[in-house]
PDB file of C-alpha atoms in Angstrom:
ATOM      1  CA  MET A   1      10.573 -13.260  -8.943  1.00 54.00           C
ATOM      2  CA  ALA A   2      12.636 -15.002  -7.386  1.00 55.00           C
ATOM      3  CA  THR A   3      11.530 -13.410  -3.826  1.00 53.00           C
ATOM      4  CA  VAL A   4       8.018 -14.251  -4.666  1.00 50.00           C
ATOM      5  CA  SER A   5       8.864 -17.248  -5.512  1.00 56.00           C
ATOM      6  CA  ARG A   6      10.599 -17.871  -2.660  1.00 53.00           C
ATOM      7  CA  ILE A   7       8.008 -16.470  -0.383  1.00 52.00           C
ATOM      8  CA  ARG A   8       4.991 -18.678  -2.158  1.00 53.00           C
ATOM      9  CA  SER A   9       6.992 -21.818  -1.662  1.00 53.00           C
ATOM     10  CA  SER A  10       7.470 -21.030   2.278  1.00 49.00           C
ATOM     11  CA  LEU A  11       3.230 -19.736   2.637  1.00 49.00           C
ATOM     12  CA  SER A  12       3.186 -23.589   2.341  1.00 49.00           C
ATOM     13  CA  VAL A  13       4.431 -23.221   6.239  1.00 45.00           C
ATOM     14  CA  PHE A  14       1.376 -22.442   7.583  1.00 43.00           C
ATOM     15  CA  ASN A  15      -0.369 -25.537   7.491  1.00 45.00           C
ATOM     16  CA  LYS A  16       2.539 -27.286   9.012  1.00 50.00           C
ATOM     17  CA  ILE A  17       3.179 -25.170  12.354  1.00 45.00           C
ATOM     18  CA  LEU A  18      -0.982 -25.266  12.537  1.00 44.00           C
ATOM     19  CA  ARG A  19      -0.811 -28.450  13.612  1.00 48.00           C
ATOM     20  CA  SER A  20       1.967 -28.727  15.015  1.00 49.00           C
ATOM     21  CA  ASN A  21       2.073 -29.534  18.828  1.00 36.00           C
ATOM     22  CA  SER A  22       6.455 -28.493  19.323  1.00 39.00           C
ATOM     23  CA  GLN A  23       7.094 -26.409  21.583  1.00 39.00           C
ATOM     24  CA  LEU A  24       6.498 -22.268  20.327  1.00 38.00           C
ATOM     25  CA  SER A  25       9.603 -20.049  20.883  1.00 37.00           C
ATOM     26  CA  PRO A  26       8.507 -16.812  23.071  1.00 39.00           C
ATOM     27  CA  LEU A  27       7.677 -14.064  21.466  1.00 39.00           C
ATOM     28  CA  HIS A  28      10.273 -11.610  21.000  1.00 39.00           C
ATOM     29  CA  PRO A  29      10.706  -9.233  24.097  1.00 40.00           C
ATOM     30  CA  GLN A  30      11.778  -5.865  22.813  1.00 39.00           C
ATOM     31  CA  LEU A  31       8.992  -6.329  19.722  1.00 38.00           C
ATOM     32  CA  SER A  32       6.409  -7.629  22.697  1.00 39.00           C
ATOM     33  CA  LYS A  33       6.081  -3.269  23.887  1.00 44.00           C
ATOM     34  CA  GLY A  34       5.859  -2.706  20.102  1.00 45.00           C
ATOM     35  CA  PHE A  35       8.179  -1.247  16.984  1.00 55.00           C
ATOM     36  CA  SER A  36       8.884   1.616  18.085  1.00 48.00           C
ATOM     37  CA  THR A  37      11.062   0.070  20.616  1.00 41.00           C
ATOM     38  CA  SER A  38      13.466  -1.404  18.941  1.00 46.00           C
ATOM     39  CA  SER A  39      16.623  -0.455  19.277  1.00 46.00           C
ATOM     40  CA  VAL A  40      17.609   0.299  15.543  1.00 45.00           C
ATOM     41  CA  GLN A  41      15.452   3.724  16.340  1.00 43.00           C
ATOM     42  CA  LYS A  42      17.174   5.097  18.597  1.00 51.00           C
ATOM     43  CA  GLU A  43      20.547   5.831  16.294  1.00 55.00           C
ATOM     44  CA  GLN A  44      18.544   9.267  14.758  1.00 69.00           C
ATOM     45  CA  LYS A  45      15.733  11.181  14.240  1.00 84.00           C
ATOM     46  CA  VAL A  46      14.064  10.824  10.995  1.00 87.00           C
ATOM     47  CA  LYS A  47      11.041  12.469   9.888  1.00 89.00           C
ATOM     48  CA  VAL A  48       8.050  11.014   8.676  1.00 89.00           C
ATOM     49  CA  PRO A  49       7.314  13.199   4.590  1.00 87.00           C
ATOM     50  CA  LEU A  50       3.769  12.456   5.449  1.00 85.00           C
ATOM     51  CA  ALA A  51       1.238  13.004   7.255  1.00 87.00           C
ATOM     52  CA  LEU A  52      -0.694   9.382   8.199  1.00 89.00           C
ATOM     53  CA  PHE A  53      -3.046   8.874  10.502  1.00 90.00           C
ATOM     54  CA  GLY A  54      -4.964   5.783  11.634  1.00 92.00           C
ATOM     55  CA  GLY A  55      -3.619   2.724  13.063  1.00 93.00           C
ATOM     56  CA  SER A  56      -1.852   1.537   9.000  1.00 93.00           C
ATOM     57  CA  GLY A  57      -0.224   5.372   8.960  1.00 93.00           C
ATOM     58  CA  ASN A  58       0.815   4.117  12.251  1.00 94.00           C
ATOM     59  CA  TYR A  59       2.097   1.341  11.685  1.00 95.00           C
ATOM     60  CA  ALA A  60       3.250   2.537   7.892  1.00 95.00           C
ATOM     61  CA  SER A  61       5.023   5.467   9.780  1.00 95.00           C
ATOM     62  CA  ALA A  62       7.241   3.189  12.150  1.00 94.00           C
ATOM     63  CA  LEU A  63       8.404   0.983   9.753  1.00 96.00           C
ATOM     64  CA  TYR A  64       9.285   4.059   7.549  1.00 95.00           C
ATOM     65  CA  ILE A  65      11.558   5.314   9.971  1.00 95.00           C
ATOM     66  CA  ALA A  66      13.004   1.810  10.780  1.00 94.00           C
ATOM     67  CA  ALA A  67      14.176   1.599   7.280  1.00 95.00           C
ATOM     68  CA  VAL A  68      14.948   5.040   7.300  1.00 95.00           C
ATOM     69  CA  LYS A  69      17.620   4.954   9.428  1.00 94.00           C
ATOM     70  CA  THR A  70      18.866   1.656   7.749  1.00 93.00           C
ATOM     71  CA  ASN A  71      19.111   2.298   5.545  1.00 94.00           C
ATOM     72  CA  ALA A  72      16.653  -0.148   4.010  1.00 94.00           C
ATOM     73  CA  LEU A  73      14.430   1.654   2.704  1.00 95.00           C
ATOM     74  CA  GLU A  74      13.533   0.466  -0.861  1.00 95.00           C
ATOM     75  CA  LYS A  75      14.911  -3.046  -0.271  1.00 96.00           C
ATOM     76  CA  VAL A  76      11.861  -3.262   2.541  1.00 96.00           C
ATOM     77  CA  GLU A  77       9.131  -1.832  -0.059  1.00 96.00           C
ATOM     78  CA  SER A  78      10.057  -4.976  -1.990  1.00 96.00           C
ATOM     79  CA  GLU A  79      10.074  -7.338   0.082  1.00 96.00           C
ATOM     80  CA  ILE A  80       6.616  -5.969   1.780  1.00 96.00           C
ATOM     81  CA  LEU A  81       4.572  -5.533  -1.742  1.00 95.00           C
ATOM     82  CA  ASP A  82       5.499  -8.769  -2.370  1.00 93.00           C
ATOM     83  CA  LEU A  83       4.338 -10.790   0.733  1.00 92.00           C
ATOM     84  CA  VAL A  84       1.614  -8.699  -0.368  1.00 92.00           C
ATOM     85  CA  GLU A  85       1.502 -10.203  -3.469  1.00 90.00           C
ATOM     86  CA  ALA A  86       2.293 -13.472  -2.909  1.00 88.00           C
ATOM     87  CA  SER A  87      -0.668 -13.434   0.279  1.00 85.00           C
ATOM     88  CA  LYS A  88      -2.871 -12.656  -2.439  1.00 83.00           C
ATOM     89  CA  LYS A  89      -2.379 -15.751  -3.761  1.00 83.00           C
ATOM     90  CA  ALA A  90      -2.554 -18.300  -1.366  1.00 80.00           C
ATOM     91  CA  ASP A  91      -5.524 -19.421   0.595  1.00 73.00           C
ATOM     92  CA  THR A  92      -4.134 -21.148   3.684  1.00 77.00           C
ATOM     93  CA  TYR A  93      -2.498 -17.145   4.836  1.00 74.00           C
ATOM     94  CA  PHE A  94      -4.892 -14.927   4.037  1.00 68.00           C
ATOM     95  CA  GLN A  95      -7.214 -17.341   6.019  1.00 73.00           C
ATOM     96  CA  PHE A  96      -4.791 -17.631   8.487  1.00 75.00           C
ATOM     97  CA  THR A  97      -4.046 -13.518   8.806  1.00 75.00           C
ATOM     98  CA  LYS A  98      -8.176 -13.725   9.469  1.00 74.00           C
ATOM     99  CA  ASP A  99      -8.277 -15.792  11.988  1.00 81.00           C
ATOM    100  CA  LEU A 100      -7.787 -14.155  15.346  1.00 82.00           C
ATOM    101  CA  SER A 101      -8.642 -16.810  17.198  1.00 86.00           C
ATOM    102  CA  VAL A 102      -5.270 -18.325  16.643  1.00 85.00           C
ATOM    103  CA  PRO A 103      -2.418 -17.938  18.875  1.00 88.00           C
ATOM    104  CA  ALA A 104      -0.539 -14.403  18.709  1.00 87.00           C
ATOM    105  CA  GLU A 105       2.751 -17.115  19.701  1.00 89.00           C
ATOM    106  CA  THR A 106       1.737 -19.529  16.064  1.00 88.00           C
ATOM    107  CA  ARG A 107       1.322 -16.407  14.359  1.00 87.00           C
ATOM    108  CA  VAL A 108       5.028 -14.893  15.115  1.00 90.00           C
ATOM    109  CA  LYS A 109       5.910 -18.271  14.465  1.00 89.00           C
ATOM    110  CA  ALA A 110       4.812 -18.760  11.278  1.00 88.00           C
ATOM    111  CA  ILE A 111       6.063 -15.059  10.191  1.00 90.00           C
ATOM    112  CA  ASN A 112       9.575 -15.935  11.192  1.00 91.00           C
ATOM    113  CA  GLU A 113       9.738 -19.526   9.191  1.00 90.00           C
ATOM    114  CA  ILE A 114       8.526 -17.657   5.811  1.00 89.00           C
ATOM    115  CA  CYS A 115      11.034 -14.043   6.266  1.00 92.00           C
ATOM    116  CA  THR A 116      13.513 -17.206   6.811  1.00 92.00           C
ATOM    117  CA  GLN A 117      12.770 -18.785   3.657  1.00 90.00           C
ATOM    118  CA  ALA A 118      12.174 -15.922   1.825  1.00 91.00           C
ATOM    119  CA  LYS A 119      15.797 -13.829   3.179  1.00 93.00           C
ATOM    120  CA  PHE A 120      13.838 -10.572   4.798  1.00 95.00           C
ATOM    121  CA  SER A 121      15.750  -8.144   5.860  1.00 95.00           C
ATOM    122  CA  ASP A 122      15.640  -7.821   9.365  1.00 95.00           C
ATOM    123  CA  VAL A 123      13.660  -4.635   9.842  1.00 95.00           C
ATOM    124  CA  THR A 124      10.936  -6.081   7.442  1.00 96.00           C
ATOM    125  CA  LYS A 125      11.144  -9.365   9.397  1.00 95.00           C
ATOM    126  CA  HIS A 126      10.736  -7.701  12.734  1.00 95.00           C
ATOM    127  CA  PHE A 127       8.078  -5.707  11.596  1.00 96.00           C
ATOM    128  CA  LEU A 128       6.384  -7.996  10.951  1.00 95.00           C
ATOM    129  CA  VAL A 129       5.907  -9.729  13.951  1.00 94.00           C
ATOM    130  CA  VAL A 130       4.721  -6.737  15.642  1.00 94.00           C
ATOM    131  CA  LEU A 131       1.976  -6.995  12.927  1.00 93.00           C
ATOM    132  CA  ALA A 132       0.926 -10.762  14.038  1.00 91.00           C
ATOM    133  CA  GLU A 133       2.067  -9.595  17.819  1.00 91.00           C
ATOM    134  CA  ASN A 134      -0.671  -7.496  17.226  1.00 91.00           C
ATOM    135  CA  GLY A 135      -3.601  -9.835  15.412  1.00 90.00           C
ATOM    136  CA  ARG A 136      -2.206  -6.644  13.021  1.00 92.00           C
ATOM    137  CA  LEU A 137      -1.745  -9.570   9.645  1.00 90.00           C
ATOM    138  CA  ARG A 138      -4.536  -9.113   8.249  1.00 90.00           C
ATOM    139  CA  ASN A 139      -4.624  -5.250   7.922  1.00 93.00           C
ATOM    140  CA  LEU A 140      -0.265  -6.016   5.423  1.00 94.00           C
ATOM    141  CA  ASP A 141      -2.493  -4.390   2.436  1.00 93.00           C
ATOM    142  CA  THR A 142      -3.380  -1.117   3.665  1.00 95.00           C
ATOM    143  CA  ILE A 143      -0.105  -0.635   5.964  1.00 96.00           C
ATOM    144  CA  ALA A 144       1.859  -1.471   2.572  1.00 96.00           C
ATOM    145  CA  LYS A 145      -0.244   1.173   0.711  1.00 93.00           C
ATOM    146  CA  ARG A 146       0.478   3.521   3.150  1.00 94.00           C
ATOM    147  CA  PHE A 147       3.828   2.824   3.633  1.00 96.00           C
ATOM    148  CA  VAL A 148       4.186   3.524  -0.496  1.00 93.00           C
ATOM    149  CA  GLU A 149       2.515   6.843  -0.267  1.00 90.00           C
ATOM    150  CA  LEU A 150       5.681   7.274   2.049  1.00 94.00           C
ATOM    151  CA  THR A 151       8.322   5.667  -0.266  1.00 94.00           C
ATOM    152  CA  MET A 152       7.111   7.631  -2.796  1.00 91.00           C
ATOM    153  CA  ALA A 153       6.508  10.991  -1.520  1.00 89.00           C
ATOM    154  CA  HIS A 154      10.643  10.451   0.178  1.00 92.00           C
ATOM    155  CA  LYS A 155      11.282  10.148  -3.702  1.00 89.00           C
ATOM    156  CA  GLY A 156       9.547  12.934  -4.905  1.00 87.00           C
ATOM    157  CA  GLU A 157       6.717  11.003  -6.644  1.00 86.00           C
ATOM    158  CA  ILE A 158       4.011  12.133  -6.963  1.00 84.00           C
ATOM    159  CA  LYS A 159       0.649   9.057  -7.912  1.00 84.00           C
ATOM    160  CA  VAL A 160      -1.794  10.448 -10.313  1.00 86.00           C
ATOM    161  CA  THR A 161      -4.576   7.882 -10.903  1.00 89.00           C
ATOM    162  CA  VAL A 162      -5.992   8.460 -14.833  1.00 90.00           C
ATOM    163  CA  THR A 163      -9.161   6.879 -14.771  1.00 92.00           C
ATOM    164  CA  SER A 164     -10.510   6.248 -18.962  1.00 91.00           C
ATOM    165  CA  VAL A 165     -12.960   3.606 -20.580  1.00 91.00           C
ATOM    166  CA  ILE A 166     -10.004   1.955 -22.498  1.00 90.00           C
ATOM    167  CA  PRO A 167      -6.260   2.242 -21.702  1.00 91.00           C
ATOM    168  CA  LEU A 168      -4.731   5.137 -22.846  1.00 87.00           C
ATOM    169  CA  PRO A 169      -1.951   4.369 -25.813  1.00 89.00           C
ATOM    170  CA  PRO A 170       1.705   5.121 -24.808  1.00 89.00           C
ATOM    171  CA  GLU A 171       1.758   8.243 -26.981  1.00 89.00           C
ATOM    172  CA  GLU A 172      -1.024   9.762 -25.276  1.00 87.00           C
ATOM    173  CA  GLU A 173       0.074   8.412 -21.837  1.00 87.00           C
ATOM    174  CA  ARG A 174       3.026  10.275 -22.538  1.00 87.00           C
ATOM    175  CA  GLU A 175       2.123  13.694 -23.420  1.00 87.00           C
ATOM    176  CA  LEU A 176      -0.406  13.260 -20.188  1.00 84.00           C
ATOM    177  CA  LYS A 177       2.769  12.354 -18.010  1.00 84.00           C
ATOM    178  CA  GLU A 178       4.204  15.776 -19.661  1.00 86.00           C
ATOM    179  CA  THR A 179       1.783  17.894 -18.433  1.00 84.00           C
ATOM    180  CA  LEU A 180       1.308  16.567 -15.737  1.00 81.00           C
ATOM    181  CA  GLN A 181       5.163  17.347 -15.442  1.00 82.00           C
ATOM    182  CA  GLU A 182       5.165  20.841 -16.136  1.00 83.00           C
ATOM    183  CA  THR A 183       2.259  21.803 -14.234  1.00 79.00           C
ATOM    184  CA  LEU A 184       3.493  19.544 -10.660  1.00 76.00           C
ATOM    185  CA  GLY A 185       6.751  21.240 -11.362  1.00 75.00           C
ATOM    186  CA  GLN A 186      10.815  19.802 -12.092  1.00 72.00           C
ATOM    187  CA  GLY A 187      11.047  18.378  -8.238  1.00 73.00           C
ATOM    188  CA  LYS A 188       7.915  16.019  -8.512  1.00 78.00           C
ATOM    189  CA  LYS A 189       8.723  13.142 -10.168  1.00 85.00           C
ATOM    190  CA  VAL A 190       5.258  11.603 -12.075  1.00 84.00           C
ATOM    191  CA  LYS A 191       3.707   8.386 -11.733  1.00 84.00           C
ATOM    192  CA  VAL A 192       1.149   7.021 -13.843  1.00 86.00           C
ATOM    193  CA  GLU A 193      -1.353   4.538 -13.046  1.00 87.00           C
ATOM    194  CA  GLN A 194      -4.080   3.935 -15.206  1.00 91.00           C
ATOM    195  CA  LYS A 195      -7.057   2.041 -14.633  1.00 91.00           C
ATOM    196  CA  VAL A 196     -10.308   1.478 -17.020  1.00 93.00           C
ATOM    197  CA  ASP A 197     -13.449   2.420 -16.328  1.00 92.00           C
ATOM    198  CA  PRO A 198     -16.194   2.156 -18.905  1.00 92.00           C
ATOM    199  CA  SER A 199     -19.054   3.792 -16.535  1.00 91.00           C
ATOM    200  CA  ILE A 200     -17.721   6.901 -16.874  1.00 88.00           C
ATOM    201  CA  LEU A 201     -18.341   6.465 -21.187  1.00 88.00           C
ATOM    202  CA  GLY A 202     -15.442   8.841 -21.805  1.00 88.00           C
ATOM    203  CA  GLY A 203     -12.496  11.109 -20.851  1.00 87.00           C
ATOM    204  CA  LEU A 204     -10.933  11.519 -18.485  1.00 87.00           C
ATOM    205  CA  VAL A 205     -10.736  11.155 -14.941  1.00 89.00           C
ATOM    206  CA  VAL A 206      -7.767  13.077 -12.936  1.00 87.00           C
ATOM    207  CA  GLU A 207      -6.635  12.032 -10.022  1.00 86.00           C
ATOM    208  CA  PHE A 208      -3.254  13.202  -7.160  1.00 81.00           C
ATOM    209  CA  GLY A 209      -3.147  13.865  -3.868  1.00 71.00           C
ATOM    210  CA  GLN A 210      -6.608  15.630  -3.215  1.00 72.00           C
ATOM    211  CA  LYS A 211      -7.881  16.679  -6.182  1.00 82.00           C
ATOM    212  CA  VAL A 212      -9.773  14.794  -8.564  1.00 86.00           C
ATOM    213  CA  PHE A 213     -10.365  16.749 -12.600  1.00 85.00           C
ATOM    214  CA  ASP A 214     -13.215  14.635 -13.480  1.00 86.00           C
ATOM    215  CA  MET A 215     -13.630  15.007 -17.108  1.00 84.00           C
ATOM    216  CA  SER A 216     -15.479  12.389 -18.038  1.00 86.00           C
ATOM    217  CA  ILE A 217     -19.064  12.573 -20.026  1.00 85.00           C
ATOM    218  CA  LYS A 218     -20.996  10.922 -17.345  1.00 84.00           C
ATOM    219  CA  SER A 219     -19.557  13.791 -15.506  1.00 83.00           C
ATOM    220  CA  ARG A 220     -20.260  16.192 -17.689  1.00 79.00           C
ATOM    221  CA  ALA A 221     -23.941  14.281 -18.917  1.00 82.00           C
ATOM    222  CA  ARG A 222     -25.148  15.013 -14.843  1.00 80.00           C
ATOM    223  CA  GLN A 223     -23.745  18.787 -14.869  1.00 78.00           C
ATOM    224  CA  MET A 224     -26.769  18.962 -18.089  1.00 75.00           C
ATOM    225  CA  GLU A 225     -29.033  17.289 -16.512  1.00 74.00           C
ATOM    226  CA  ARG A 226     -29.405  19.009 -13.472  1.00 77.00           C
ATOM    227  CA  PHE A 227     -29.061  22.220 -15.776  1.00 72.00           C
ATOM    228  CA  LEU A 228     -31.697  20.527 -17.255  1.00 71.00           C
ATOM    229  CA  ARG A 229     -33.946  20.165 -14.419  1.00 76.00           C
ATOM    230  CA  GLU A 230     -33.527  23.291 -13.063  1.00 74.00           C
ATOM    231  CA  PRO A 231     -36.163  25.563 -13.107  1.00 72.00           C
ATOM    232  CA  ILE A 232     -36.895  28.635 -15.937  1.00 62.00           C
ATOM    233  CA  HIS A 233     -37.131  31.566 -14.881  1.00 61.00           C
ATOM    234  CA  PHE A 234     -39.189  33.694 -17.539  1.00 54.00           C
ATOM    235  CA  GLY A 235     -39.085  37.612 -15.846  1.00 59.00           C
ATOM    236  CA  THR A 236     -35.536  36.965 -16.383  1.00 56.00           C
ATOM    237  CA  LEU A 237     -35.252  36.353 -20.320  1.00 52.00           C
TER     238      LEU A 237
END
């Protein structure tokens, strides 16, 4: 993907900036007060489709509101996920985001360089600047996951995680998806994410929302073990 390539190439600016003694640009006056003060959010009221809590949830909600107001939800989501993916392959970036001793001005300068070279939208750029200012770049991966929860809810999508011993064949995945679609109703779009975990021994573990359906052999074995450990009351026989 072209965007990912631009991000990877731009991550090299971190080394240059960290070694630079040139004058750093001041922080954006609006963003320094918090992302929610951006003028973009004064246009209309937007309600988040899910109530998210904690620091990462608050940041993700703020980004969602700004993206919806500028009709750039899909673009912002793509940019954030591209950056997360690219940063996993850049050791310098990883160390940079973890090091809170790096001055906020330096973090902001680096993020501005990356956003410019990657041609990110203003919403994404402003949001990343806020994270840089507040020392939250190290939490971007978690924030991105919470943000995806909001974008999926916005599109009426439900993420279903299916864990099995081996990857499900395409036909079985299709049948499972159709079954889940019937269960959840036609107003929802099911997106299946497969996970492989040999430790479950067999069967499936299906998770969506706050629900977990454990149909694994491992779970059945534990239930049998608990049953066998229960004392036998001969008086009831």
